[in-house]
């Protein structure tokens, strides 16, 4: 099994990732019928099992199966089902799909779309020693058998806007609803899977229902873009390039599967490291590739790249804080001051007026900080209104799927990627024309029913039941 | 609750039975350096911290987070840090906030690849050692605002059950299911420039002395003697023989005391191993073998001397 796994998964130096768990949380459910006496089991040559009763009666036994989607909630699994799931979404798989698509008949061919996360782009740029715009343009050219290459910064606008509004709604109802605050970020699937599995229904009400930028992109590509192209969603194959492996699990969630067309919003996730492998496989160096103009979802070429402020994990805290300060208290926030607490992955931001604390937000990255946060919540001692929770220490720029640079210390590498990432002009989501248009024309306005369907999701607590696999001996 | 009269005779009385906090086997206890707190590690996945009160002990904190059985807990000599380890392969370092008596997780170290059996702090530095089913001993230290694994001691060929530091902290001894003891010595990296990690070398392997798994080891800080607890029903004490030349590694002399030890007129090795909390208790009398209906491994453990420690 390990051989089929995309070779780029490596252990990093930092030790604070949520480690794979031993327990399979998805017990195998097999219908059992009460038996009268002990039966013998015979194994056939073809590997099937027959139960032979005392009176000689034979009964073929059902094979117990765990479906791939069952393994989603586990951050690591005793069986290798999860690695199969991940290997189903590797760069090898992408190449296969691309090849198959080229060879397919015209009416069966799919439109290939790749959405690149800004963190992956920064990591690639650092590795190939190029500027961000050059990297984006050359990547577009390299993936030329793909029809469109989009920048996920675009969909992130929606995540930020929806998160802002959701926070304000929750704040307004905090008196009646004890679970409204603190609101916890939802963009990190590593955090979501852990929360669903370990803390379940206790923590789920706190998690923002806003979709992550990846999944918003999925909705946009398979929804808006498909319509524009006059195609049904299953005729588009949507690939995303992301900084971590957990995004592969996020893409396979049942909530992001379109039942009507039997297609996923995101068909395949490849990590930054896997893109590098692709380049190496083709013997191509990104700096040798000619730049191509960048695609945008609304058509027309993009002149320049833009980003959002607030760090390499999306900037959720900053945007929500700024918006809330204005909406709730009429305060205009210029720059945000972070106060590091126990460690650099746990920082506080406070809004005060005349000595009174109006809002208290925090960043909590990495497993130990998530632990402490959840324990505080359980004891009713969490002072925060919003926490930007990310599973990876130092955030998404340091995701498990990013490229490890050679010959430099990991701290320096990360700083380089951060510098590149922050070199872009920061845009304000509310001011993005294309975003406004989409809200108005495709989503039917702010806060519409359609916006809720397309841009929000839900979570499911994983119930542990007793089975042979998780009885504690 | 009925407080049983201690079978150990006059001089000891049972002051408290703390039975409400854990829901499964309590595997290890550890006193804080100041003596006011007691930590208990349990198979129920939690570690409780008890504070000494007028009339007993009270839980002041419950450390949760390990995914399954917590095997060991240890207070750092500074009194501000606690380490726990678990079958979930991780070692956690916790820090106590003085005023609030609150514990926060400072680091989750997942360096081991299997069940971690034992954690123990260096006698004076904030250096932590752990022993694991993955046959290694690992050392951890603080780095910036996090902890990292700074050394991996490989050499044992089976589970390492326990480790003990000598009084100087320059050496540690590990005991294993492979029936050997290994003594590791800190090698200061003089030639490698400042800021590089000290390495640890195995300077002595004691094999052939133990008939079965060695479950525990203790290094007396006063006399330098090393005692072991073994599955072959014996306690062994080892002492270092002064080396003939400075170049040769220290030789260790073996003494085998089945049930007696020179300093005590009679050492009563009382072993009661309750392996399940709903238990069948295995309390061996010195005459009969206990009849325990577990797997062979478990029943051997129940008969063995487990654990052992020196009076300070």
PDB file of C-alpha atoms in Angstrom, chain A residues 12-188:
ATOM      1  CA  UNK A  12       8.671  17.504   9.076  1.00  0.00           C
ATOM      2  CA  UNK A  13      10.853  18.727  11.903  1.00  0.00           C
ATOM      3  CA  UNK A  14       8.009  20.380  13.731  1.00  0.00           C
ATOM      4  CA  UNK A  15       6.306  18.011  16.031  1.00  0.00           C
ATOM      5  CA  UNK A  16       3.021  19.673  16.599  1.00  0.00           C
ATOM      6  CA  UNK A  17       0.858  18.209  13.877  1.00  0.00           C
ATOM      7  CA  UNK A  18      -2.171  16.218  14.813  1.00  0.00           C
ATOM      8  CA  UNK A  19      -0.677  12.723  14.691  1.00  0.00           C
ATOM      9  CA  UNK A  20      -2.437   9.762  13.152  1.00  0.00           C
ATOM     10  CA  UNK A  21      -4.566   8.012  15.667  1.00  0.00           C
ATOM     11  CA  UNK A  22      -4.514   4.343  16.431  1.00  0.00           C
ATOM     12  CA  UNK A  23      -8.155   3.786  16.883  1.00  0.00           C
ATOM     13  CA  UNK A  24     -10.386   3.161  13.974  1.00  0.00           C
ATOM     14  CA  UNK A  25     -13.411   5.235  14.767  1.00  0.00           C
ATOM     15  CA  UNK A  26     -15.524   3.602  12.132  1.00  0.00           C
ATOM     16  CA  UNK A  27     -16.425   0.160  13.358  1.00  0.00           C
ATOM     17  CA  UNK A  28     -17.277  -2.418  10.835  1.00  0.00           C
ATOM     18  CA  UNK A  29     -20.973  -3.081  10.877  1.00  0.00           C
ATOM     19  CA  UNK A  30     -21.940  -6.537   9.855  1.00  0.00           C
ATOM     20  CA  UNK A  31     -25.391  -7.942  10.378  1.00  0.00           C
ATOM     21  CA  UNK A  32     -25.135 -10.651  12.927  1.00  0.00           C
ATOM     22  CA  UNK A  33     -27.759 -13.226  13.494  1.00  0.00           C
ATOM     23  CA  UNK A  34     -27.849 -15.127  16.730  1.00  0.00           C
ATOM     24  CA  UNK A  35     -26.381 -18.560  16.236  1.00  0.00           C
ATOM     25  CA  UNK A  36     -27.354 -21.700  18.054  1.00  0.00           C
ATOM     26  CA  UNK A  37     -23.993 -23.251  18.481  1.00  0.00           C
ATOM     27  CA  UNK A  38     -20.430 -22.714  17.499  1.00  0.00           C
ATOM     28  CA  UNK A  39     -19.917 -22.936  13.785  1.00  0.00           C
ATOM     29  CA  UNK A  40     -16.813 -23.683  11.837  1.00  0.00           C
ATOM     30  CA  UNK A  41     -15.434 -21.343   9.286  1.00  0.00           C
ATOM     31  CA  UNK A  42     -13.925 -22.616   6.091  1.00  0.00           C
ATOM     32  CA  UNK A  43     -11.823 -20.520   3.803  1.00  0.00           C
ATOM     33  CA  UNK A  44     -12.158 -21.220   0.126  1.00  0.00           C
ATOM     34  CA  UNK A  45      -9.351 -21.032  -2.356  1.00  0.00           C
ATOM     35  CA  UNK A  46     -10.665 -17.789  -3.734  1.00  0.00           C
ATOM     36  CA  UNK A  47     -10.520 -16.200  -0.303  1.00  0.00           C
ATOM     37  CA  UNK A  48     -14.215 -16.258   0.444  1.00  0.00           C
ATOM     38  CA  UNK A  49     -15.414 -17.456   3.808  1.00  0.00           C
ATOM     39  CA  UNK A  50     -18.070 -20.029   4.449  1.00  0.00           C
ATOM     40  CA  UNK A  51     -19.631 -20.734   7.750  1.00  0.00           C
ATOM     41  CA  UNK A  52     -20.364 -24.407   8.230  1.00  0.00           C
ATOM     42  CA  UNK A  53     -23.012 -25.173  10.822  1.00  0.00           C
ATOM     43  CA  UNK A  54     -23.205 -28.286  12.899  1.00  0.00           C
ATOM     44  CA  UNK A  55     -25.717 -29.820  10.550  1.00  0.00           C
ATOM     45  CA  UNK A  56     -23.421 -29.257   7.613  1.00  0.00           C
ATOM     46  CA  UNK A  57     -25.306 -26.278   6.263  1.00  0.00           C
ATOM     47  CA  UNK A  58     -23.084 -23.807   4.507  1.00  0.00           C
ATOM     48  CA  UNK A  59     -23.484 -20.108   4.450  1.00  0.00           C
ATOM     49  CA  UNK A  60     -21.331 -17.655   2.636  1.00  0.00           C
ATOM     50  CA  UNK A  61     -20.167 -14.922   4.945  1.00  0.00           C
ATOM     51  CA  UNK A  62     -20.402 -11.294   4.024  1.00  0.00           C
ATOM     52  CA  UNK A  63     -17.149  -9.505   3.575  1.00  0.00           C
ATOM     53  CA  UNK A  64     -16.926  -6.637   5.983  1.00  0.00           C
ATOM     54  CA  UNK A  65     -16.269  -3.435   4.139  1.00  0.00           C
ATOM     55  CA  UNK A  66     -15.215   0.004   5.129  1.00  0.00           C
ATOM     56  CA  UNK A  67     -15.952   2.541   2.473  1.00  0.00           C
ATOM     57  CA  UNK A  68     -13.397   5.186   1.715  1.00  0.00           C
ATOM     58  CA  UNK A  69     -15.674   7.938   2.897  1.00  0.00           C
ATOM     59  CA  UNK A  70     -16.030   6.199   6.238  1.00  0.00           C
ATOM     60  CA  UNK A  71     -12.422   6.914   6.914  1.00  0.00           C
ATOM     61  CA  UNK A  72     -12.781  10.634   6.577  1.00  0.00           C
ATOM     62  CA  UNK A  73     -13.115  11.425  10.212  1.00  0.00           C
ATOM     63  CA  UNK A  74     -10.061   9.474  11.204  1.00  0.00           C
ATOM     64  CA  UNK A  75      -6.852  11.389  11.055  1.00  0.00           C
ATOM     65  CA  UNK A  76      -5.052   8.110  10.591  1.00  0.00           C
ATOM     66  CA  UNK A  77      -6.353   4.634  10.228  1.00  0.00           C
ATOM     67  CA  UNK A  78      -5.447   1.122  11.171  1.00  0.00           C
ATOM     68  CA  UNK A  79      -6.350  -0.120   7.738  1.00  0.00           C
ATOM     69  CA  UNK A  80      -4.764   1.407   4.719  1.00  0.00           C
ATOM     70  CA  UNK A  81      -8.067   2.651   3.400  1.00  0.00           C
ATOM     71  CA  UNK A  82      -7.125   6.225   4.033  1.00  0.00           C
ATOM     72  CA  UNK A  83      -3.890   5.970   2.154  1.00  0.00           C
ATOM     73  CA  UNK A  84      -5.857   4.505  -0.696  1.00  0.00           C
ATOM     74  CA  UNK A  85      -8.137   7.497  -0.541  1.00  0.00           C
ATOM     75  CA  UNK A  86      -5.214   9.841  -0.645  1.00  0.00           C
ATOM     76  CA  UNK A  87      -3.416   7.923  -3.358  1.00  0.00           C
ATOM     77  CA  UNK A  88      -6.555   8.230  -5.400  1.00  0.00           C
ATOM     78  CA  UNK A  89      -5.816  11.903  -5.461  1.00  0.00           C
ATOM     79  CA  UNK A  90      -2.181  12.105  -6.313  1.00  0.00           C
ATOM     80  CA  UNK A  91      -0.279  13.694  -9.128  1.00  0.00           C
ATOM     81  CA  UNK A  92      -0.119  10.248 -10.710  1.00  0.00           C
ATOM     82  CA  UNK A  93      -3.871  10.168 -10.719  1.00  0.00           C
ATOM     83  CA  UNK A  94      -3.996  13.621 -12.251  1.00  0.00           C
ATOM     84  CA  UNK A  95      -1.683  12.593 -15.075  1.00  0.00           C
ATOM     85  CA  UNK A  96      -3.838   9.572 -15.713  1.00  0.00           C
ATOM     86  CA  UNK A  97      -6.964  11.662 -15.863  1.00  0.00           C
ATOM     87  CA  UNK A  98      -5.334  14.195 -18.155  1.00  0.00           C
ATOM     88  CA  UNK A  99      -4.171  11.449 -20.487  1.00  0.00           C
ATOM     89  CA  UNK A 100      -7.552   9.736 -20.501  1.00  0.00           C
ATOM     90  CA  UNK A 101      -9.247  13.003 -21.176  1.00  0.00           C
ATOM     91  CA  UNK A 102      -7.070  13.770 -24.161  1.00  0.00           C
ATOM     92  CA  UNK A 103      -7.830  10.378 -25.624  1.00  0.00           C
ATOM     93  CA  UNK A 104     -11.553  10.554 -24.975  1.00  0.00           C
ATOM     94  CA  UNK A 105     -14.153  11.289 -27.583  1.00  0.00           C
ATOM     95  CA  UNK A 106     -15.067  14.947 -27.969  1.00  0.00           C
ATOM     96  CA  UNK A 107     -18.508  14.674 -26.402  1.00  0.00           C
ATOM     97  CA  UNK A 108     -17.069  12.868 -23.426  1.00  0.00           C
ATOM     98  CA  UNK A 109     -14.149  15.132 -22.800  1.00  0.00           C
ATOM     99  CA  UNK A 110     -14.142  17.110 -19.624  1.00  0.00           C
ATOM    100  CA  UNK A 111     -13.094  20.673 -19.121  1.00  0.00           C
ATOM    101  CA  UNK A 112     -10.073  20.565 -16.882  1.00  0.00           C
ATOM    102  CA  UNK A 113      -9.842  23.309 -14.300  1.00  0.00           C
ATOM    103  CA  UNK A 114      -7.061  23.787 -11.791  1.00  0.00           C
ATOM    104  CA  UNK A 115      -7.396  26.191  -8.847  1.00  0.00           C
ATOM    105  CA  UNK A 116      -4.150  27.127  -7.168  1.00  0.00           C
ATOM    106  CA  UNK A 117      -4.023  28.210  -3.534  1.00  0.00           C
ATOM    107  CA  UNK A 118      -1.909  31.286  -2.816  1.00  0.00           C
ATOM    108  CA  UNK A 119       0.109  29.337  -0.224  1.00  0.00           C
ATOM    109  CA  UNK A 120       1.099  26.724  -2.794  1.00  0.00           C
ATOM    110  CA  UNK A 121       2.056  29.438  -5.223  1.00  0.00           C
ATOM    111  CA  UNK A 122       4.291  31.123  -2.649  1.00  0.00           C
ATOM    112  CA  UNK A 123       5.959  27.806  -1.821  1.00  0.00           C
ATOM    113  CA  UNK A 124       6.618  27.069  -5.483  1.00  0.00           C
ATOM    114  CA  UNK A 125       7.923  30.573  -6.073  1.00  0.00           C
ATOM    115  CA  UNK A 126      10.366  30.240  -3.197  1.00  0.00           C
ATOM    116  CA  UNK A 127      11.595  26.906  -4.493  1.00  0.00           C
ATOM    117  CA  UNK A 128      11.955  27.987  -8.118  1.00  0.00           C
ATOM    118  CA  UNK A 129      13.360  31.317  -7.076  1.00  0.00           C
ATOM    119  CA  UNK A 130      10.797  33.278  -9.037  1.00  0.00           C
ATOM    120  CA  UNK A 131       8.418  36.114  -8.267  1.00  0.00           C
ATOM    121  CA  UNK A 132       4.790  35.260  -7.535  1.00  0.00           C
ATOM    122  CA  UNK A 133       3.375  36.641 -10.766  1.00  0.00           C
ATOM    123  CA  UNK A 134       5.980  34.829 -12.837  1.00  0.00           C
ATOM    124  CA  UNK A 135       5.263  31.636 -10.968  1.00  0.00           C
ATOM    125  CA  UNK A 136       1.556  31.976 -11.570  1.00  0.00           C
ATOM    126  CA  UNK A 137       2.006  32.681 -15.254  1.00  0.00           C
ATOM    127  CA  UNK A 138       4.464  29.902 -15.835  1.00  0.00           C
ATOM    128  CA  UNK A 139       2.399  27.431 -13.905  1.00  0.00           C
ATOM    129  CA  UNK A 140      -0.543  28.338 -16.092  1.00  0.00           C
ATOM    130  CA  UNK A 141       1.551  27.571 -19.125  1.00  0.00           C
ATOM    131  CA  UNK A 142       2.956  24.356 -17.695  1.00  0.00           C
ATOM    132  CA  UNK A 143      -0.484  22.980 -17.035  1.00  0.00           C
ATOM    133  CA  UNK A 144      -1.379  23.676 -20.662  1.00  0.00           C
ATOM    134  CA  UNK A 145      -3.314  20.479 -21.155  1.00  0.00           C
ATOM    135  CA  UNK A 146      -5.575  21.869 -18.518  1.00  0.00           C
ATOM    136  CA  UNK A 147      -8.081  24.366 -19.843  1.00  0.00           C
ATOM    137  CA  UNK A 148      -8.235  26.923 -17.054  1.00  0.00           C
ATOM    138  CA  UNK A 149      -6.017  27.781 -14.134  1.00  0.00           C
ATOM    139  CA  UNK A 150      -7.654  29.910 -11.441  1.00  0.00           C
ATOM    140  CA  UNK A 151      -6.350  31.630  -8.350  1.00  0.00           C
ATOM    141  CA  UNK A 152      -8.061  30.518  -5.162  1.00  0.00           C
ATOM    142  CA  UNK A 153      -7.628  33.985  -3.684  1.00  0.00           C
ATOM    143  CA  UNK A 154     -10.820  34.760  -5.583  1.00  0.00           C
ATOM    144  CA  UNK A 155     -12.959  32.236  -3.725  1.00  0.00           C
ATOM    145  CA  UNK A 156     -11.349  33.212  -0.455  1.00  0.00           C
ATOM    146  CA  UNK A 157     -13.125  36.551  -0.746  1.00  0.00           C
ATOM    147  CA  UNK A 158     -16.409  34.722  -0.322  1.00  0.00           C
ATOM    148  CA  UNK A 159     -15.188  32.751   2.688  1.00  0.00           C
ATOM    149  CA  UNK A 160     -14.037  35.935   4.350  1.00  0.00           C
ATOM    150  CA  UNK A 161     -17.234  37.844   3.638  1.00  0.00           C
ATOM    151  CA  UNK A 162     -19.474  35.015   4.807  1.00  0.00           C
ATOM    152  CA  UNK A 163     -17.385  34.505   7.951  1.00  0.00           C
ATOM    153  CA  UNK A 164     -17.623  38.194   8.784  1.00  0.00           C
ATOM    154  CA  UNK A 165     -21.377  38.215   8.479  1.00  0.00           C
ATOM    155  CA  UNK A 166     -21.768  34.947  10.329  1.00  0.00           C
ATOM    156  CA  UNK A 167     -19.785  36.290  13.268  1.00  0.00           C
ATOM    157  CA  UNK A 168     -21.934  39.378  13.554  1.00  0.00           C
ATOM    158  CA  UNK A 169     -25.078  37.218  13.487  1.00  0.00           C
ATOM    159  CA  UNK A 170     -23.710  35.002  16.230  1.00  0.00           C
ATOM    160  CA  UNK A 171     -22.653  37.971  18.302  1.00  0.00           C
ATOM    161  CA  UNK A 172     -26.177  39.339  18.176  1.00  0.00           C
ATOM    162  CA  UNK A 173     -27.657  36.122  19.473  1.00  0.00           C
ATOM    163  CA  UNK A 174     -25.070  35.306  22.097  1.00  0.00           C
ATOM    164  CA  UNK A 175     -27.412  36.123  24.948  1.00  0.00           C
ATOM    165  CA  UNK A 176     -29.953  33.465  23.986  1.00  0.00           C
ATOM    166  CA  UNK A 177     -27.549  30.976  22.453  1.00  0.00           C
ATOM    167  CA  UNK A 178     -24.706  29.931  24.711  1.00  0.00           C
ATOM    168  CA  UNK A 179     -23.056  28.073  21.898  1.00  0.00           C
ATOM    169  CA  UNK A 180     -22.979  30.996  19.482  1.00  0.00           C
ATOM    170  CA  UNK A 181     -19.623  32.220  20.728  1.00  0.00           C
ATOM    171  CA  UNK A 182     -16.779  31.647  20.546  1.00  0.00           C
ATOM    172  CA  UNK A 183     -16.972  31.082  16.826  1.00  0.00           C
ATOM    173  CA  UNK A 184     -14.178  28.837  15.602  1.00  0.00           C
ATOM    174  CA  UNK A 185     -12.698  28.946  12.107  1.00  0.00           C
ATOM    175  CA  UNK A 186     -13.751  26.264   9.642  1.00  0.00           C
ATOM    176  CA  UNK A 187     -11.238  26.518   6.834  1.00  0.00           C
ATOM    177  CA  UNK A 188      -8.861  23.871   8.167  1.00  0.00           C
TER     178      UNK A 188
END
